[in-house]
Amino acid sequence: MQRATFTALVLLTLGSTATACQDKRAPELVTGYDLTLIEPISGDCGSPSVILSSVSQSFGPAYAYSNSRQALLADQRFRLVDHESTTAGEVYIAAHAYNDGYALIARCGDAATCNHLAAMHKTLVRSSRPQVLCGSMPGLGAQVAAFRPIDPSKDLPGSGKAAAACARLSACQIVTNRATPDDPLLACLKEPEKFKLDCAKRPSCAEVVTCLQQP
């Protein structure tokens, strides 16, 4: 009886240890984006980062960066964390003073993640020009605002948020069909009244696209 109890305890301990180890494993690398769209950095870079977007000083430090947020909402495979990390696959994003304006900066646990993050951003926000860097970043100032990790319950565009709605419509169309023609984001921003902005409130990109296709 004692031996059976001891064996059960050992198995329980091993199971708990295995579960704990599994929970701490590094996230898998996001792939599937065309790296020729960007200038990737070497895989052995020890301090990789990406300038996802930059704006002039007139936009202010609290600028929402809705294009970037909606791209990350459309492809939620990137693991955003609330601190700088050295874990492969994890990304910390924050807004910084940058030259004479501001920029949204992503710092990754490894170079491959930064390369694929930049490629994803360029794919889903076609007018963007993400830049992947290794090491110091000339012109970078202090952090001015945090970039909250993606939360589908909070990040779907609300009423009156035309820019965010256009960004979501565009990102969802492209993430579900890379052959989507032209630049749907710029077309929507130019004439938002011609687009079904309410479709951006759908919880999944598949539902967004279905909504757009309905007469």
PDB file of C-alpha atoms in Angstrom, residues 86-158:
ATOM      1  CA  THR A  86      15.201  37.444 -24.248  1.00  0.00           C
ATOM      2  CA  THR A  87      12.832  34.547 -24.933  1.00  0.00           C
ATOM      3  CA  ALA A  88      12.624  33.585 -28.591  1.00  0.00           C
ATOM      4  CA  GLY A  89       9.217  34.409 -30.046  1.00  0.00           C
ATOM      5  CA  GLU A  90       8.292  37.094 -27.508  1.00  0.00           C
ATOM      6  CA  VAL A  91       7.848  40.768 -28.409  1.00  0.00           C
ATOM      7  CA  TYR A  92       7.735  43.905 -26.285  1.00  0.00           C
ATOM      8  CA  ILE A  93       6.278  46.996 -27.974  1.00  0.00           C
ATOM      9  CA  ALA A  94       6.264  50.601 -26.771  1.00  0.00           C
ATOM     10  CA  ALA A  95       6.084  54.119 -28.191  1.00  0.00           C
ATOM     11  CA  HIS A  96       9.261  56.197 -27.968  1.00  0.00           C
ATOM     12  CA  ALA A  97      10.418  59.669 -28.780  1.00  0.00           C
ATOM     13  CA  TYR A  98      12.197  59.296 -32.099  1.00  0.00           C
ATOM     14  CA  ASN A  99      14.117  62.031 -33.906  1.00  0.00           C
ATOM     15  CA  ASP A 100      11.642  64.938 -34.098  1.00  0.00           C
ATOM     16  CA  GLY A 101       8.565  62.791 -33.541  1.00  0.00           C
ATOM     17  CA  TYR A 102       7.539  59.426 -32.173  1.00  0.00           C
ATOM     18  CA  ALA A 103       7.849  55.798 -33.197  1.00  0.00           C
ATOM     19  CA  LEU A 104       6.403  52.437 -32.271  1.00  0.00           C
ATOM     20  CA  ILE A 105       9.328  50.188 -31.390  1.00  0.00           C
ATOM     21  CA  ALA A 106       9.238  46.408 -31.065  1.00  0.00           C
ATOM     22  CA  ARG A 107      12.006  44.572 -29.230  1.00  0.00           C
ATOM     23  CA  CYS A 108      12.140  40.838 -29.813  1.00  0.00           C
ATOM     24  CA  GLY A 109      13.597  37.913 -27.949  1.00  0.00           C
ATOM     25  CA  ASP A 110      15.393  36.821 -31.115  1.00  0.00           C
ATOM     26  CA  ALA A 111      16.231  38.152 -34.573  1.00  0.00           C
ATOM     27  CA  ALA A 112      13.991  35.728 -36.455  1.00  0.00           C
ATOM     28  CA  THR A 113      10.920  36.971 -34.595  1.00  0.00           C
ATOM     29  CA  CYS A 114      11.738  40.599 -35.426  1.00  0.00           C
ATOM     30  CA  ASN A 115      12.273  39.701 -39.086  1.00  0.00           C
ATOM     31  CA  HIS A 116       8.920  37.931 -39.341  1.00  0.00           C
ATOM     32  CA  LEU A 117       7.150  40.629 -37.323  1.00  0.00           C
ATOM     33  CA  ALA A 118       8.368  43.272 -39.765  1.00  0.00           C
ATOM     34  CA  ALA A 119       7.373  41.106 -42.736  1.00  0.00           C
ATOM     35  CA  MET A 120       3.916  40.568 -41.241  1.00  0.00           C
ATOM     36  CA  HIS A 121       3.486  44.304 -40.703  1.00  0.00           C
ATOM     37  CA  LYS A 122       4.564  45.102 -44.259  1.00  0.00           C
ATOM     38  CA  THR A 123       2.229  42.418 -45.624  1.00  0.00           C
ATOM     39  CA  LEU A 124      -0.870  43.496 -43.713  1.00  0.00           C
ATOM     40  CA  VAL A 125      -0.179  47.250 -43.784  1.00  0.00           C
ATOM     41  CA  ARG A 126       1.054  47.614 -47.340  1.00  0.00           C
ATOM     42  CA  SER A 127       1.871  51.312 -47.087  1.00  0.00           C
ATOM     43  CA  SER A 128       4.056  50.770 -44.010  1.00  0.00           C
ATOM     44  CA  ARG A 129       7.848  50.730 -44.030  1.00  0.00           C
ATOM     45  CA  PRO A 130       8.972  48.695 -41.020  1.00  0.00           C
ATOM     46  CA  GLN A 131      12.710  48.707 -40.411  1.00  0.00           C
ATOM     47  CA  VAL A 132      14.532  45.882 -38.637  1.00  0.00           C
ATOM     48  CA  LEU A 133      17.634  46.886 -36.701  1.00  0.00           C
ATOM     49  CA  CYS A 134      20.371  45.224 -34.703  1.00  0.00           C
ATOM     50  CA  GLY A 135      21.948  47.064 -31.795  1.00  0.00           C
ATOM     51  CA  SER A 136      21.604  50.765 -31.064  1.00  0.00           C
ATOM     52  CA  MET A 137      18.987  52.887 -32.805  1.00  0.00           C
ATOM     53  CA  PRO A 138      20.121  56.417 -33.757  1.00  0.00           C
ATOM     54  CA  GLY A 139      17.591  59.076 -32.813  1.00  0.00           C
ATOM     55  CA  LEU A 140      15.747  56.916 -30.293  1.00  0.00           C
ATOM     56  CA  GLY A 141      14.629  58.705 -27.137  1.00  0.00           C
ATOM     57  CA  ALA A 142      12.806  57.703 -23.988  1.00  0.00           C
ATOM     58  CA  GLN A 143       9.696  55.568 -23.899  1.00  0.00           C
ATOM     59  CA  VAL A 144       6.631  57.820 -23.911  1.00  0.00           C
ATOM     60  CA  ALA A 145       3.787  55.303 -23.835  1.00  0.00           C
ATOM     61  CA  ALA A 146       3.186  51.617 -23.351  1.00  0.00           C
ATOM     62  CA  PHE A 147       1.575  49.543 -26.093  1.00  0.00           C
ATOM     63  CA  ARG A 148      -0.973  47.320 -24.436  1.00  0.00           C
ATOM     64  CA  PRO A 149      -0.846  43.657 -25.509  1.00  0.00           C
ATOM     65  CA  ILE A 150      -3.565  42.687 -27.968  1.00  0.00           C
ATOM     66  CA  ASP A 151      -6.973  42.063 -26.402  1.00  0.00           C
ATOM     67  CA  PRO A 152      -9.770  41.119 -28.837  1.00  0.00           C
ATOM     68  CA  SER A 153     -12.376  42.270 -26.315  1.00  0.00           C
ATOM     69  CA  LYS A 154     -10.932  45.800 -26.371  1.00  0.00           C
ATOM     70  CA  ASP A 155      -9.283  46.227 -29.760  1.00  0.00           C
ATOM     71  CA  LEU A 156     -12.201  45.804 -32.158  1.00  0.00           C
ATOM     72  CA  PRO A 157     -12.882  49.274 -33.622  1.00  0.00           C
ATOM     73  CA  GLY A 158     -15.749  51.092 -31.975  1.00  0.00           C
TER      74      GLY A 158
END
